[in-house]
Coordinates of C-alpha atoms (C1' of nucleotides) in Angstrom, one line a residue:
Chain A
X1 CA 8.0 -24.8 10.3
X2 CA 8.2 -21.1 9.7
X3 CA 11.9 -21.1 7.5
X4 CA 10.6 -18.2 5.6
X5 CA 9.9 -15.7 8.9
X6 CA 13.3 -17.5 9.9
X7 CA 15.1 -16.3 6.5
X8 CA 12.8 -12.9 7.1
X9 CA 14.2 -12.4 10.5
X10 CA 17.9 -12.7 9.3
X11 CA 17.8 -9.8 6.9
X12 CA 17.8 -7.9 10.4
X13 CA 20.2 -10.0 12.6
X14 CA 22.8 -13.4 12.9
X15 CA 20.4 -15.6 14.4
X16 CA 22.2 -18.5 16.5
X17 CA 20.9 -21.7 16.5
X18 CA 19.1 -21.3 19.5
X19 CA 17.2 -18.8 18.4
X20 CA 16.1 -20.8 15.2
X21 CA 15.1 -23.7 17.1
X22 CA 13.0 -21.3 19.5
X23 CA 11.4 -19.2 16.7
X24 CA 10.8 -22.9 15.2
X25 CA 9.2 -23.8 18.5
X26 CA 7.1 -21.5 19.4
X27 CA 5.2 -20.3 16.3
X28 CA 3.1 -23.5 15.8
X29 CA -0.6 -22.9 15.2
X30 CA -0.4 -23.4 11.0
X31 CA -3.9 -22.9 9.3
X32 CA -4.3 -22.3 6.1
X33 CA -6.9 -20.0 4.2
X34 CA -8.2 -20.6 0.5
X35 CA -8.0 -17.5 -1.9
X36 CA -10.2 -14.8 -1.4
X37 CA -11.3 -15.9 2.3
X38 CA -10.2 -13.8 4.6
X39 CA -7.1 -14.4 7.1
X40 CA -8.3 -12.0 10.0
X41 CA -11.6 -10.8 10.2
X42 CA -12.1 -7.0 10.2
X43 CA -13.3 -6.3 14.0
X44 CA -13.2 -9.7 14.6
X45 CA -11.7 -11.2 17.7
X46 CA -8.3 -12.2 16.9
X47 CA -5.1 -13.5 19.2
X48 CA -1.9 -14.0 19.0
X49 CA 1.4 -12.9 16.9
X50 CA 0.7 -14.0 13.1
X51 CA 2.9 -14.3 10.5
X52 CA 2.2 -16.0 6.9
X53 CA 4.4 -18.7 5.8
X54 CA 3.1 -19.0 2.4
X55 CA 1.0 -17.1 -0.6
X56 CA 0.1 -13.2 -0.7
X57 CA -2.7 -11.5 1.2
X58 CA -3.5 -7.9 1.9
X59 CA -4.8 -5.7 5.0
X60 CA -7.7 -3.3 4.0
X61 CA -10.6 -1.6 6.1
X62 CA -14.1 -1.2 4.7
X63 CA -16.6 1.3 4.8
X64 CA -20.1 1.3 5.5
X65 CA -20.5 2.4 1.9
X66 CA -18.8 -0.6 0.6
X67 CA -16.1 1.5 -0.4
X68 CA -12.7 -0.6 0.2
X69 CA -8.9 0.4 1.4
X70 CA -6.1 -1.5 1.3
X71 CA -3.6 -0.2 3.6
X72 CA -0.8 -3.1 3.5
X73 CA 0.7 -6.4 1.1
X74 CA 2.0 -9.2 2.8
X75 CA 4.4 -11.8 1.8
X76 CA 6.3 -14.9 3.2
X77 CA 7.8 -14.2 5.9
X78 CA 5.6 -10.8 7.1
X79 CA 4.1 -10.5 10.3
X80 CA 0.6 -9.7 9.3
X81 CA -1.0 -9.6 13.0
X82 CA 0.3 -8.6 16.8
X83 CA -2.8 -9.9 17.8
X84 CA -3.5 -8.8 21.6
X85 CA -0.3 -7.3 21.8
X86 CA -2.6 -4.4 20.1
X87 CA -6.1 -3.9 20.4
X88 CA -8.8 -6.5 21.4
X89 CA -10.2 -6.4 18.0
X90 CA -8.8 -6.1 14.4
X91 CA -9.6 -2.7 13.2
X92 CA -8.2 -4.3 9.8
X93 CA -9.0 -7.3 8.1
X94 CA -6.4 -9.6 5.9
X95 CA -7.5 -11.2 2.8
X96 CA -5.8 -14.0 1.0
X97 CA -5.4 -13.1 -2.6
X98 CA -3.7 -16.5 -2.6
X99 CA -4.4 -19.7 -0.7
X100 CA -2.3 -18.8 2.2
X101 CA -0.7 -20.5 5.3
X102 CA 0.0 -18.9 8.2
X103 CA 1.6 -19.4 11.7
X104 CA 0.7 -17.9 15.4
X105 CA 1.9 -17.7 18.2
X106 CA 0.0 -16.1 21.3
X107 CA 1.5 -13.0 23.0
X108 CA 3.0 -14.4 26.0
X109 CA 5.1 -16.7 24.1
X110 CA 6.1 -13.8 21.3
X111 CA 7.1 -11.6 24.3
X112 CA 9.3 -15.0 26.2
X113 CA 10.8 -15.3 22.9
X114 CA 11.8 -11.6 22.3
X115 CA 12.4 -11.6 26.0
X116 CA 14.8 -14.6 26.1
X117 CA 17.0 -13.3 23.2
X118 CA 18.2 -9.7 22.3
X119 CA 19.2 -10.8 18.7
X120 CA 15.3 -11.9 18.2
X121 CA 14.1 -8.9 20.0
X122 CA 16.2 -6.7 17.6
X123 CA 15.0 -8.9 14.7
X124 CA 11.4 -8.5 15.2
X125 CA 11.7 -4.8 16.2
X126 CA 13.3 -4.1 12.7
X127 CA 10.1 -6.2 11.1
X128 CA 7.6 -4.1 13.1
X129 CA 9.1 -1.1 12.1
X130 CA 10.1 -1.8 8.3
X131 CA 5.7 -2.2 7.8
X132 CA 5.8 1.5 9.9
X133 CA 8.5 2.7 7.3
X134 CA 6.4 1.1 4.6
X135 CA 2.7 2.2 5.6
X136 CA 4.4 6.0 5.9
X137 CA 6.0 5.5 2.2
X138 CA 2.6 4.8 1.3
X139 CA 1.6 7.8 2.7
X140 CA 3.8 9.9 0.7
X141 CA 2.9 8.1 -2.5
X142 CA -0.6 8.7 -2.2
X143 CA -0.3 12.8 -0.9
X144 CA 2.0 13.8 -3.7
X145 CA 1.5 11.3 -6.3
X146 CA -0.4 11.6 -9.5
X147 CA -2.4 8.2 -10.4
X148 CA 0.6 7.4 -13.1
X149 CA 3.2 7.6 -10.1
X150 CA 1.4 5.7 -7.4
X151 CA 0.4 2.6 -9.5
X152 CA 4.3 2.8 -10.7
X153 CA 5.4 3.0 -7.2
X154 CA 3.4 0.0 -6.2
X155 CA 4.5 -2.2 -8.8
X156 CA 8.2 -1.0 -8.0
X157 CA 8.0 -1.8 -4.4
X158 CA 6.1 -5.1 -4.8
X159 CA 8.7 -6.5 -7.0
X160 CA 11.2 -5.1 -4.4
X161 CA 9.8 -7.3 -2.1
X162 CA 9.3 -10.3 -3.8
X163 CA 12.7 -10.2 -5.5
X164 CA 14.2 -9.9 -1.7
X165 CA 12.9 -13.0 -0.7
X166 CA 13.4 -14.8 -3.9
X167 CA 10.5 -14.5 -5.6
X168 CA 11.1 -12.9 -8.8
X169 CA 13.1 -13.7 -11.7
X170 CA 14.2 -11.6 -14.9
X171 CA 11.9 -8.4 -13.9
X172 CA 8.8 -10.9 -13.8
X173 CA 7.1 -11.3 -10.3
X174 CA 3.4 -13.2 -9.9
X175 CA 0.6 -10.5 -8.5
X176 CA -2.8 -11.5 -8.3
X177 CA -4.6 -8.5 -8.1
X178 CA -7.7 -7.4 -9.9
X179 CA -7.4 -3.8 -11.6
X180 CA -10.2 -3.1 -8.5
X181 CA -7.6 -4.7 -6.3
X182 CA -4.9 -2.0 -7.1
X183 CA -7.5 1.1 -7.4
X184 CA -8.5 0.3 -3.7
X185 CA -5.2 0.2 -2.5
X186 CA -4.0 3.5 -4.5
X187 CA -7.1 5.1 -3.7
X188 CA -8.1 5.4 -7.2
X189 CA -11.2 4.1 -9.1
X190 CA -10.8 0.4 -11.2
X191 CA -11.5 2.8 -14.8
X192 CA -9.0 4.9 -14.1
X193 CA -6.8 2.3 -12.7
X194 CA -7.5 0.3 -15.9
X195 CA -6.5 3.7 -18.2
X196 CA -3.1 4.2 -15.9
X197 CA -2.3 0.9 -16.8
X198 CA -2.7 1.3 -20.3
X199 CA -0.4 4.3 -20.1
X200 CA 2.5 2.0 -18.5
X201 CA 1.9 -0.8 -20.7
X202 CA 1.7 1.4 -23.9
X203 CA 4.9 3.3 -23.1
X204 CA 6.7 -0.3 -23.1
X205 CA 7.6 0.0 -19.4
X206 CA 5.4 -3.0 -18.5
X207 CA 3.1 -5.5 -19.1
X208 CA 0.4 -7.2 -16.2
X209 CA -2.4 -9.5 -16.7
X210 CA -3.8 -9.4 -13.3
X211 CA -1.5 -12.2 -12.6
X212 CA 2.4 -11.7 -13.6
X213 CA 3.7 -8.8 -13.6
X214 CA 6.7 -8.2 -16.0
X215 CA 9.0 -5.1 -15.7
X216 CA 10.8 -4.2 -19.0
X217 CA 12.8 -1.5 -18.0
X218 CA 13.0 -1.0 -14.3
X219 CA 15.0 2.1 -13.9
X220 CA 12.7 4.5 -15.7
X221 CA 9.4 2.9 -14.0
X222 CA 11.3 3.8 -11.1
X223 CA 12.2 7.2 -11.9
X224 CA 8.5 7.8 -13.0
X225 CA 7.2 6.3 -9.6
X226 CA 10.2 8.1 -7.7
X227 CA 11.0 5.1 -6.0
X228 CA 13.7 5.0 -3.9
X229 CA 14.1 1.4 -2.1
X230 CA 16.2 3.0 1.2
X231 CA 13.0 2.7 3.0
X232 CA 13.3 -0.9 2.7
X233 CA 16.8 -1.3 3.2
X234 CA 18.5 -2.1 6.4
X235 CA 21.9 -3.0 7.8
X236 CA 22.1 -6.2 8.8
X237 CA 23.4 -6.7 13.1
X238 CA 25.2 -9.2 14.7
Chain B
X1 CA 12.9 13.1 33.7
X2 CA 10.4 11.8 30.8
X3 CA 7.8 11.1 33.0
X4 CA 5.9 11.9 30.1
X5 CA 7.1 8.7 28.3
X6 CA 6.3 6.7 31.7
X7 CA 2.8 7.8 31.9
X8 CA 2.1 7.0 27.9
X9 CA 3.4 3.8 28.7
X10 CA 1.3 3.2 31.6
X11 CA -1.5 3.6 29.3
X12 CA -0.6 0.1 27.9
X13 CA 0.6 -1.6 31.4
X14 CA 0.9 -1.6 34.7
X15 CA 4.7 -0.6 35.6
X16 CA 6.8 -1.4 38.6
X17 CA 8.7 0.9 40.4
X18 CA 11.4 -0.9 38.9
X19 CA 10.6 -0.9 35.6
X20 CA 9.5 2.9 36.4
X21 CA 13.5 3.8 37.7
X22 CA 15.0 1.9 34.9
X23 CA 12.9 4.1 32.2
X24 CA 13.7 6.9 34.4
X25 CA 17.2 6.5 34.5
X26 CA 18.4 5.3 31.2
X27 CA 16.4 7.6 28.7
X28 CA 19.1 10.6 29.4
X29 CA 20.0 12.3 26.6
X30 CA 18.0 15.7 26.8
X31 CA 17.7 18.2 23.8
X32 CA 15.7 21.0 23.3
X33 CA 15.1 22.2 19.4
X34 CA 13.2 25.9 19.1
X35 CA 10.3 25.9 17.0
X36 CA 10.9 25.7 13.2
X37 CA 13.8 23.7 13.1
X38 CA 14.7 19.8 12.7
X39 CA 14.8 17.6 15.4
X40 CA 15.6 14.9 12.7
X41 CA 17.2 15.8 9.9
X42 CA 16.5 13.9 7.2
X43 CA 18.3 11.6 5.7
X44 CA 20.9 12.5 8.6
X45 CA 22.7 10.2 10.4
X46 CA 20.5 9.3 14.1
X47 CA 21.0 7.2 16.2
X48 CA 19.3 5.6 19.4
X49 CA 15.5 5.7 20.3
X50 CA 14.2 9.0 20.7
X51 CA 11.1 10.2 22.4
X52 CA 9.1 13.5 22.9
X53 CA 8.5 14.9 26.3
X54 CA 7.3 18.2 25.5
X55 CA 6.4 20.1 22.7
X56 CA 4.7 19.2 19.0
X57 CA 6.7 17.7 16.6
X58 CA 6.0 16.0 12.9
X59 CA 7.4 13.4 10.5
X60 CA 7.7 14.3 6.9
X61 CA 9.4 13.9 3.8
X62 CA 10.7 16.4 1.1
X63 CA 10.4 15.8 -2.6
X64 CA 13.0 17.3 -5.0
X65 CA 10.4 19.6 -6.7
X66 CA 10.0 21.2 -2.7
X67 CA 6.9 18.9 -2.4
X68 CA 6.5 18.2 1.4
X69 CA 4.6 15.3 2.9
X70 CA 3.8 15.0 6.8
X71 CA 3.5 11.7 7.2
X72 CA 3.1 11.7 11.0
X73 CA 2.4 14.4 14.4
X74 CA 4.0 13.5 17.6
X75 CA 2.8 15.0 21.2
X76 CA 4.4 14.4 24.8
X77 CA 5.6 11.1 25.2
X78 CA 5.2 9.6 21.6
X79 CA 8.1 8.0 20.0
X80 CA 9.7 9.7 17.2
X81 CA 12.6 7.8 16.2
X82 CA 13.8 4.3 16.6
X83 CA 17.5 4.8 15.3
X84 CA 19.8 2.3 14.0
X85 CA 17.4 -0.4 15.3
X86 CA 16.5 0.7 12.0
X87 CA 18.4 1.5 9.1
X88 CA 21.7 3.7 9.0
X89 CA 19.9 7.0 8.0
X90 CA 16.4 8.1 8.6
X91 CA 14.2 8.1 5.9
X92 CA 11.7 11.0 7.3
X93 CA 12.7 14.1 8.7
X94 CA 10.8 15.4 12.0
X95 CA 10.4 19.0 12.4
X96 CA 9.8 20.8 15.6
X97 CA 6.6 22.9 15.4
X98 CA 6.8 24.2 19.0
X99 CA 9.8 24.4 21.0
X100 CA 10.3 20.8 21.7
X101 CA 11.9 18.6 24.8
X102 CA 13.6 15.2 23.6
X103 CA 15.0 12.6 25.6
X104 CA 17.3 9.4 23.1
X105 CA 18.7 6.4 24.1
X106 CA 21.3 4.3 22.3
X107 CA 19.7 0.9 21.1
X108 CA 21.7 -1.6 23.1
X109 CA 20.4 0.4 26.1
X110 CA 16.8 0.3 24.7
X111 CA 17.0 -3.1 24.1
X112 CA 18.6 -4.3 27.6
X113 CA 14.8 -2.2 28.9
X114 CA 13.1 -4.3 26.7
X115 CA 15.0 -7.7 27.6
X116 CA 14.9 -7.1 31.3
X117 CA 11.0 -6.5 31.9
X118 CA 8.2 -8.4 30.0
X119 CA 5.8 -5.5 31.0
X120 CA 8.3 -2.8 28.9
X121 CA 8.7 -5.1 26.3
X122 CA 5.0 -5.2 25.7
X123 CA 4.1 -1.4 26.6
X124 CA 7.1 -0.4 23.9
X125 CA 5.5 -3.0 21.5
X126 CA 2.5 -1.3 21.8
X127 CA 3.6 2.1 21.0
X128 CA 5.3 1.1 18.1
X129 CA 1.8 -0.7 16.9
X130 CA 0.3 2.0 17.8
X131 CA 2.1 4.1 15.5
X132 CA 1.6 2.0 12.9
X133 CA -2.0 1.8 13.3
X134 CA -2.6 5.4 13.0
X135 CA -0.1 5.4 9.9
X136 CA -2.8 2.7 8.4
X137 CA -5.8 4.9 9.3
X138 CA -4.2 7.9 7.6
X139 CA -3.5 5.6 4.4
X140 CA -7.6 4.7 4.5
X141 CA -8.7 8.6 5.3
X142 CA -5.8 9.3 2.1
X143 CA -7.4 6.7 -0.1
X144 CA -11.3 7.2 0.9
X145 CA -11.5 10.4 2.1
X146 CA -13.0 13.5 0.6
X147 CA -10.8 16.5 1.3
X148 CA -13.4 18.0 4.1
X149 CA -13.5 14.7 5.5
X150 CA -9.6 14.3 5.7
X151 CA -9.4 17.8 7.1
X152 CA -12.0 16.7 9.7
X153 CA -10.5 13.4 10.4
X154 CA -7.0 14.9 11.1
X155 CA -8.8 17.5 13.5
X156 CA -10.4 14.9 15.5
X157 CA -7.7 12.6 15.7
X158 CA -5.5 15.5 16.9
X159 CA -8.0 16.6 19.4
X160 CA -8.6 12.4 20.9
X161 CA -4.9 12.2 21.5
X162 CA -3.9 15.1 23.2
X163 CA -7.1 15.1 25.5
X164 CA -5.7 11.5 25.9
X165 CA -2.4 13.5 27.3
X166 CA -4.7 16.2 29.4
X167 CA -4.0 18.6 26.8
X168 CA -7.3 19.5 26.1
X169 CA -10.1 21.5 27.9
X170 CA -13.7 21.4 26.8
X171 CA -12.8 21.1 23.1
X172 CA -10.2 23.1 22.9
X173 CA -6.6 21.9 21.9
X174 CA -3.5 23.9 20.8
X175 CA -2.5 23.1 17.3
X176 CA 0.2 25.4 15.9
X177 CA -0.3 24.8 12.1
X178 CA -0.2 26.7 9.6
X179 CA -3.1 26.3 6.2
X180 CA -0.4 24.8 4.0
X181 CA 1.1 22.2 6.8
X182 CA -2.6 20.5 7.3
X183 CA -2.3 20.5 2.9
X184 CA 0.8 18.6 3.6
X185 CA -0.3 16.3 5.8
X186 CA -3.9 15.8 3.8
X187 CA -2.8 15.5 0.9
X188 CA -4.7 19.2 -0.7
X189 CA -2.9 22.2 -1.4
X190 CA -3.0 25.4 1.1
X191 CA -5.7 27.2 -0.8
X192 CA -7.7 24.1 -1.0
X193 CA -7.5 23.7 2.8
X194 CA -8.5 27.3 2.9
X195 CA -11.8 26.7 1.5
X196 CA -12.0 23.4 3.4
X197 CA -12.0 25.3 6.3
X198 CA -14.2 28.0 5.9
X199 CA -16.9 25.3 5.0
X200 CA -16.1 23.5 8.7
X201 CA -16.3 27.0 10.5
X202 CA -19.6 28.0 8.9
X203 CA -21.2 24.5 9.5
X204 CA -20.7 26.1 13.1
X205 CA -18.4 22.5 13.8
X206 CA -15.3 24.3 14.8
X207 CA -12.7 27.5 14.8
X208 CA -9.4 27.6 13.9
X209 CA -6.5 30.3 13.7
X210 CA -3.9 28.4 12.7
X211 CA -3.0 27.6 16.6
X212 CA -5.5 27.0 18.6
X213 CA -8.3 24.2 17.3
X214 CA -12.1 24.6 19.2
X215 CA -14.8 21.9 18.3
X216 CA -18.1 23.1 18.7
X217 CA -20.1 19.9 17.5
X218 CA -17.8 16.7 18.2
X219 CA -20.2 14.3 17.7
X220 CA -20.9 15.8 14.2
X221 CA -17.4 16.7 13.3
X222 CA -16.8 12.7 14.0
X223 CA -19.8 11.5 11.7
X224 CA -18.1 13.7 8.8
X225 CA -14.9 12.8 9.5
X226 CA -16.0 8.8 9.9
X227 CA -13.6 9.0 12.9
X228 CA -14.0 6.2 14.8
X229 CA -11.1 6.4 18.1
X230 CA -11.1 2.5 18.3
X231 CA -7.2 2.2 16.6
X232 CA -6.3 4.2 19.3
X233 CA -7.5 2.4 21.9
X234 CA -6.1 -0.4 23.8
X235 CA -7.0 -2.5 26.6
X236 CA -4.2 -2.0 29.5
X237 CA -2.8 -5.1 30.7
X238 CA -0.8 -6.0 33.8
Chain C
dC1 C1' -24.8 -22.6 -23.5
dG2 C1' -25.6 -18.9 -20.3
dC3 C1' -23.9 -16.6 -16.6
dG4 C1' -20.7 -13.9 -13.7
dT5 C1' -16.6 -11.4 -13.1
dG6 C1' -13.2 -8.5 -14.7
dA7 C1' -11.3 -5.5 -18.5
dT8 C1' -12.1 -1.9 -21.8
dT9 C1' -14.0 2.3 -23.8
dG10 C1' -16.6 6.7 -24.2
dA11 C1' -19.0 10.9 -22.7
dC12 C1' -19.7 13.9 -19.2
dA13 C1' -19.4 15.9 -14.5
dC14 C1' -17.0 17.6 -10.6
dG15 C1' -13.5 18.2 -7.0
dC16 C1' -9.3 20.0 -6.6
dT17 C1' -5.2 22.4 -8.6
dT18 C1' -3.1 26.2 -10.6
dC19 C1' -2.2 30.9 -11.1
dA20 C1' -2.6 35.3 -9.7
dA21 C1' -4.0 39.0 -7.1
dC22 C1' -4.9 41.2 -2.8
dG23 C1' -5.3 41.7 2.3
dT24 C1' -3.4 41.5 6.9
dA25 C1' -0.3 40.9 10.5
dT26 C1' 4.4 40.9 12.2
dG27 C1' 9.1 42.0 12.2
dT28 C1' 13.2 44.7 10.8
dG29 C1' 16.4 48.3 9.6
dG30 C1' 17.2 53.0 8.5
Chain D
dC1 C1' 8.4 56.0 13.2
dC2 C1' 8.1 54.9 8.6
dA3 C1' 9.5 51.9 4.6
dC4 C1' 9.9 47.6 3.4
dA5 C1' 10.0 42.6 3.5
dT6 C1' 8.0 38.3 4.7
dA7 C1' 4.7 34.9 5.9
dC8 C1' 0.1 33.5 5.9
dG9 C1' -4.7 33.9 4.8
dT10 C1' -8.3 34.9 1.4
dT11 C1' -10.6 35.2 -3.0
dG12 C1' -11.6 34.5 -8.1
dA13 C1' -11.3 32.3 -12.6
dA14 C1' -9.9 28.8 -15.5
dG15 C1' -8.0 24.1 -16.4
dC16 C1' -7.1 19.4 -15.6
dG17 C1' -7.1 14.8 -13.5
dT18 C1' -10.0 11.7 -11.9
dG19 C1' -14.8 10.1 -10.8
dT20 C1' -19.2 8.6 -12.5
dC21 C1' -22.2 6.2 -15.4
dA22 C1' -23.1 3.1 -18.8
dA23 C1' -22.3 0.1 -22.6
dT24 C1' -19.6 -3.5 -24.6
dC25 C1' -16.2 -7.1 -24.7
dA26 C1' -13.5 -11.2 -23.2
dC27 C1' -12.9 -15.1 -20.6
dG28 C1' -13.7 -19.1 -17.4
dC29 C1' -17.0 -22.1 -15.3
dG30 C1' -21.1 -24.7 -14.1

DNA sequence: CGCGTGATTGACACGCTTCAACGTATGTGG
DNA sequence: CCACATACGTTGAAGCGTGTCAATCACGCG
């Protein structure tokens, strides 16, 4: 089932066919979650190894003031819960911004499989800590970053993503996010989001409709955002 | 020797003697760095798996205008580096803010621990998740959190993990910080965290020097800071 | 057609930054 | 032992980026 984490894990590592068949194998429970439901529950009980097959979801964290974080973006291929491997509850929820399918896998069987193979232990090791690499760019962007920057850095790294897996073509990448959406994960408010925006769009850099976003001229967005994609790059292992 | 390391993995499982011997025996590689300097230079070539055994260390990254972000603090027996399991150079630099003891492995060697006991695989698992949970909770405190509540949040985090360690005694931890290194790691500037400060102190919550942190009112400190220990707390499995 | 959700705009308030000055402690070389 | 340098902490005044509040607009949907 799960040929995009298959394709994900082989940015990392040469997979043999063994290890596709067992990576085939093992990650089997397939459910699938309508847009704007939510994937994993915040503080909910939730098991197993996760990753989503297909569509676009996001990890956040409420407050009791209502007052929303997003903290991650998944796409095919991410893992977007270790499930008991972690805590017993999810101290962050997912939310499909997309209908979304996913696959799990419970813990025993993730560790058997990483166990069993040193090329898939590698693999998912690099995934693991690619989202650590990410969630600490993240913090960079929003310490030093001015509203301007972080929204630019977003887009930049978002079409980074998407392009990687195949997902984008000519500059023009599909992002279904409400101008809310990307204030809560920038930690900015929707208004001013919605007046950043209008400084991107007016200085013919971009345009976004809450949909599709379309870069026009990628090199000085990503001078602007000071986007540098080494934290996503990796060299690939035997 | 990083029997530091063995008991922060016995936080997550129950090890053998085995698996306590081959820990024991293949993390090697001991270097000291005084206080001040780089234990990872960034953007530097490092390899293999590195963790602390004693000292206090932190992630950060340099911007070109001299702009610093800390993205992450590391005490006895954290991880601090995962080497080419990652990419070719490192990304963030880690600086040693005590004189600091650390102990590296070459990958193949960490993965062989990994491959040969299931109860390794999933204690180093959940460090690495661990890590990448607190990296999440910063992004929410970044994103949602008023300065004093940031500063407060990154004073009782601080304090919850090293009396985790036993380095704390009735409320009092060492933190050897300077005013402009907690503005680089929240995300205010020095003067800022000046003010900060002197409103925490004269709430009566807590005193600081710059190296030694006492909490007078936890329970307080933790309602301001919405700090809620539960992403740093995992059940312990066999 | 009427409603709800999201986008847009304007006016004003405020938290934090910036800049600059000054204090204090520590260390160093003459 | 003093002169000086350096690093960090403290304080004040002014400016700016972003938040807040509120109104209006645009669109899709039942």
């Amino acid at each position: 089932m799960p040929k995009e984490l298959i394709s994900r894990l082989e940015k990392f590592v040469t997979l043999t066919e063994a290890d596709r068949r067992a990576v085939d194998s093992t990650f089997r429970h397939r459910r699938t979650t309508s847009a704007g439901r939510d994937v994993i529950q915040e503080l909910g009980h939730a098991d197993g190894v996760v990753v989503i097959t297909e569509g676009f979801a996001g990890q956040f964290r409420v407050r009791d003031d209502g007052r929303r974080q997003i903290v991650a973006f998944f796409h095919p291929g991410d893992l977007i819960h270790f499930g008991s491997l972690a805590a017993e509850n999810a101290v962050f929820g997912v939310t499909a911004f997309t209908p979304t399918v996913t696959s799990s896998i419970d813990v025993d069987g993730f560790l058997s499989l990483t166990t069993s193979s040193q090329s898939l232990a590698r693999a998912f090791w690099h995934m693991a800590i690619e989202q650590l690499s990410i969630a600490r760019e993240w913090l960079v962007d929003l310490g030093l970053g001015s509203a301007q920057q972080r929204l630019a850095h977003l887009f930049c790294e978002q079409h980074y993503r998407l392009e990687e897996i195949g997902r984008a073509a000519a500059g023009m990448v599909r992002l279904p996010l409400s101008q809310r959406d990307l204030g809560d994960t920038i930690g900015i408010t929707n208004v001013h989001v919605n007046r950043t925006l209008q400084e991107l769009r007016s200085a013919g850099l971009l345009s976004f409709d809450g949909i599709d976003l379309q870069i026009f001229d990628l090199k000085k967005l990503r001078q602007i955002a000071k986007f540098d994609p080494q934290y996503l790059q990796w060299r690939k292992l035997g």
